[in-house]
Steps between C-alpha positions, in 0.01 A plus 500: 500500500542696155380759292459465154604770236208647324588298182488180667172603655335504126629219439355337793176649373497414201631164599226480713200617230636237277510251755144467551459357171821279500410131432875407463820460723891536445671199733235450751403912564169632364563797199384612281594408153706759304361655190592323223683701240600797738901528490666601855678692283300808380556527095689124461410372179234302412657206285780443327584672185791315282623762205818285352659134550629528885776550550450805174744679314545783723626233782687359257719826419564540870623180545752570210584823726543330837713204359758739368585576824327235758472134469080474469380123400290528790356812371082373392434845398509851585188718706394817461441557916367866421152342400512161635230515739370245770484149388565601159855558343587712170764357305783753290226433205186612646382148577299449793511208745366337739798434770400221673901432572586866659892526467536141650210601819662790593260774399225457794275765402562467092649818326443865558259452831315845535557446876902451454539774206359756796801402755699731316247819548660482846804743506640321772426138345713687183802502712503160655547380125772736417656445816605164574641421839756222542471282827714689684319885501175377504204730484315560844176417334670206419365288817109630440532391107593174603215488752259654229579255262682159544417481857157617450156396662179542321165448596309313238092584465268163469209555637247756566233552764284786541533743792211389707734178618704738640323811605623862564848382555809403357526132459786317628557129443789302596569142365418405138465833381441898599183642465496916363193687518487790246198746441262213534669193377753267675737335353622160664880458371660175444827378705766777412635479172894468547743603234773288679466164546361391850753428745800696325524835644857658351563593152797591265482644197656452185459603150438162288415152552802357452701738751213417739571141483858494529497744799275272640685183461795721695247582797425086482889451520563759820228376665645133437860595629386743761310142654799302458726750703207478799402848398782671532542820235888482550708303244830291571804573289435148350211673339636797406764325298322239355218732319759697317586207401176360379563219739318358820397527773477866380244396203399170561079513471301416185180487404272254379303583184249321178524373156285735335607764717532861411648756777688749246823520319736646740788243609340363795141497371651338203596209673164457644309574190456148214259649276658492171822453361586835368443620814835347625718443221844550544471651838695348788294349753446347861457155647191568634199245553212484260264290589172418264192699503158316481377472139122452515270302266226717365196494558588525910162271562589260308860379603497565886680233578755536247538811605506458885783225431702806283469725789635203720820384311580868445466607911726149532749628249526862676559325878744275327727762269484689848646232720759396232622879482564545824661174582758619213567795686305732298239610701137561388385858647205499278219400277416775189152416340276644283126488639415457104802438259421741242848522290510139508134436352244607739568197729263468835541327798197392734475725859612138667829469287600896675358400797764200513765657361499791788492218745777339357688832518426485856633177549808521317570855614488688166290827448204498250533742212192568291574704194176694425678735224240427263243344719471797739288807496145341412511315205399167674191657635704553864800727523717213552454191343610303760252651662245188390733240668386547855817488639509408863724785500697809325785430263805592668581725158253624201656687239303747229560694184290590197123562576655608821676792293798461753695198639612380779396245774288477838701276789494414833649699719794213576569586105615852580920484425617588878725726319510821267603496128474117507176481271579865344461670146524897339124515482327168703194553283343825366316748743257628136389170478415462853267799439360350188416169669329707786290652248418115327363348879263828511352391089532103664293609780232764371441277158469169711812349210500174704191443482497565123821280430272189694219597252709581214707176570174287547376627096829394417544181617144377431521646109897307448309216642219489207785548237736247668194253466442604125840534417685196632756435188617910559507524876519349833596499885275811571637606849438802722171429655371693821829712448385823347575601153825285552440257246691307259442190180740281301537509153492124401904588362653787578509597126062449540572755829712748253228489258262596691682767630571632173110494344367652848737802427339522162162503660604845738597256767861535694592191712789292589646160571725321731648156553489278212203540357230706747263814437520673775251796620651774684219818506521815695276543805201716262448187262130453541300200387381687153887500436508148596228440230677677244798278557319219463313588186839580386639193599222273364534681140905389473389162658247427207772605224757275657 
């Protein structure tokens, strides 16, 4: 049984007073539509406003600044954060944007949230930023803010029923849901909304995505040895030697990654990550296995079979790069795999292909890895992408950054080093961000924002589908459908791709590209289907000029 807070019990009103009239659903659950032009964020603006070329002359001086003293080619332009404001960004020359790209998915709840701005009224909330604890004088608040946040349950309001079903009492119902009565109205909740992924019950922080992926592929490796030694924790001198040595059987294990992957630029990720050249040039490397990822024809309906034979010869190719490893004495601990390659070009793989490739983990004996840097946190329409594959069960590892404001990864307890100072940094993540990200699953819960990324998504994807059709010689390969706002289109050349890019920014619009030639969509959490249509109008005005 639970209580509600009072907020939560006007929104359940007012849920339910709107809900009388609803005629529409989000993903299967009757609600009521959302007002149409009403921003999540109080005072966001309304459209676009574009003042100079983008980037202007202001940006331009402060890249002249920065490159005196910091290589900045990357550098697209510079943002005035003090009045960015939800899904809108201000640029050094008073330009304002739409952000449909949000610093590469990592801003969840756009810029300068009302609800995240008022952390820092807290006195107390003041001093966890100043006072960052390294992992070995940890806060004693420290366990609750994990439990508060990353290991957080939620209950989740989709239906209502009126108090006479359950009268003069508080309602309690076990199974698909929990049913609250409050001053009249009960609310029957949905299955618990869990921030970490079902099945993986242990956490460890980090403080980027890239440190949260190579810390896990070192959990993958100790699990891998600590198996091979029949579970013992205690190492022979044989071991001891070799790893100062770089030499087996003290490092033997390696892990088994894609073309088109992306899992960061540290030296480990770096040999699992074949995204783009420049990523890796001139940096030694590993003799690791990449194996191909499935390439789809577009549209989906249209080339099943094709596609069903891709996802085939690439499973084959994984079992068979995994045998051939180990037989060469290089052992295969693991499999590292995006759940969408983003990086790489927005590349999806059916729920079957995942499906296959954790059973062929099983079989071979390697761990599955699914790198939900970008994916995690909502944008997909679930927290965790991989969420939509139905796996018959948990990944044994899921790591996060970005929308997730903190990294890190959720395991299985057999993931946990056996020993201290094994999988060990100064900070091992960032106890302010922690507090921010509880503050983002209270805005995910009371504003519904998965529901609105499924509605948002759905605008989205049916409005890129009308211009795909009308525009066939610009774009192509729309991709993203039933998966939120996570949504991506090819250029017909990457240079078509750039273009685009470059008139959308001249239109008030900020996106951003990856792989060879894709548009890819990465919006916060508030991006509501009148943004959507914005975009689109946007996007249809640099289409005609083309």
């Amino acid at each position: 049984m639970r209580v509600l807070s009072r907020n939560l019990l006007h929104l359940v009103r007012s849920h339910a007073a709107r809900g009388a009239a609803a005629t529409g659903g989000v993903r299967g659950h009757q609600t009521a539509p959302r007002e149409a032009a009403t921003p999540l964020v109080p005072n966001e603006p309304a459209a676009p406003k574009v003042l100079t070329a983008v980037p202007g002359p202001a940006s331009g001086r402060h890249l002249k600044d920065l490159s005196e003293i910091q290589e900045s080619n990357a550098v697209s332009l510079f943002v005035d954060y003090e009045r960015s404001l939800g899904n809108y960004l201000v640029d050094a020359d008073g330009n304002t944007l739409l952000d449909v790209f949000m610093q590469i998915s990592s801003l969840p709840l756009g810029y300068n949230h009302p609800d995240l701005l008022n952390i820092l009224n807290d006195p107390s909330n003041v001093k966890v930023f100043i006072n960052s604890s390294s992992r070995l004088l940890p806060s004693p608040t420290w366990p609750m803010k994990l439990r508060s946040s990353l290991l957080r349950q939620i209950y989740l309001l989709f239906h209502l029923l009126h108090a006479y079903l359950l009268p003069g009492r508080l309602g309690v119902y076990r199974g698909s849901g929990e049913a609250l009565q409050l001053g009249g109205v009960v609310a029957l909740t949905s299955d618990v909304f869990q921030m970490a992924p079902k099945g993986l019950k242990h956490i460890c922080t980090m403080a980027c995505g890239s440190c949260s992926n190579e810390n896990a592929f070192k959990a993958i490796y100790i699990w891998y040895r600590t198996k091979e030694r029949g579970g013992s924790v205690d190492f022979t001198q044989e071991d001891i030697d070799s790893c100062m040595g770089n030499q087996a059987p003290g490092v033997p294990p390696t892990p088994a990654s894609f073309h088109g992957a992306f899992h960061g630029r540290t030296m480990g990720c770096l040999a699992t990550t074949h995204s783009k050249p420049i990523h890796k040039m001139d940096i030694p490397s590993l003799d690791w296995p990449i194996a191909r990822f499935p390439l789809y024809k577009y549209p989906l309906e249209e080339h099943v079979r094709e596609n069903q034979e891709e996802d085939r010869r690439c499973l084959e190719q994984v079992e068979e790069l995994i045998h051939k490893y180990n037989s060469l004495g290089k052992p295969v601990a693991g499999i590292v795999v995006e759940p969408i390659q983003s990086e790489g070009g927005d590349n999806h793989a059916s729920p079957q292909f995942f499906q296959q490739l954790q059973q062929i983990g099983k079989r071979t004996g390697a761990a599955l890895l699914i790198d939900e840097v970008q994916t995690g946190g909502g944008p997909t329409g679930k927290i965790w992408c991989h969420e939509h594959f139905d796996l018959p069960e948990a990944p044994d590892i899921v790591t996060f950054s970005k929308k997730m404001l903190t990294g890190g990864y959720f395991c299985k307890e057999e993931f946990r080093p056996p020993q201290g100072y094994r999988i060990c940094n100064t900070w091992m993540g960032d106890p302010s961000k922690v507090l921010m990200l509880k503050e983002v699953l209270n805005v995910i819960n009371r504003d519904r924002l998965l529901d609105n990324v499924n509605e948002t998504g759905d605008v989205l994807y049916k409005g890129l589908a009308t211009l795909e059709q009308r525009f066939p010689q610009h774009i192509n390969s729309l991709r993203g459908r039933n998966r939120g706002t996570y949504i991506a289109f090819d250029g017909n050349t990457g240079a078509k791709r750039d273009a685009i890019i470059g008139k959308l920014k001249q239109q008030g619009v900020h996106t951003g590209g990856c792989g060879d030639k894709t548009l890819r969509l990465r919006p916060a959490l508030i991006f509501q289907p009148h943004h959507a249509h914005i975009f689109l109008d946007k996007l249809e005005t640099v289409l005609t000029g083309l």
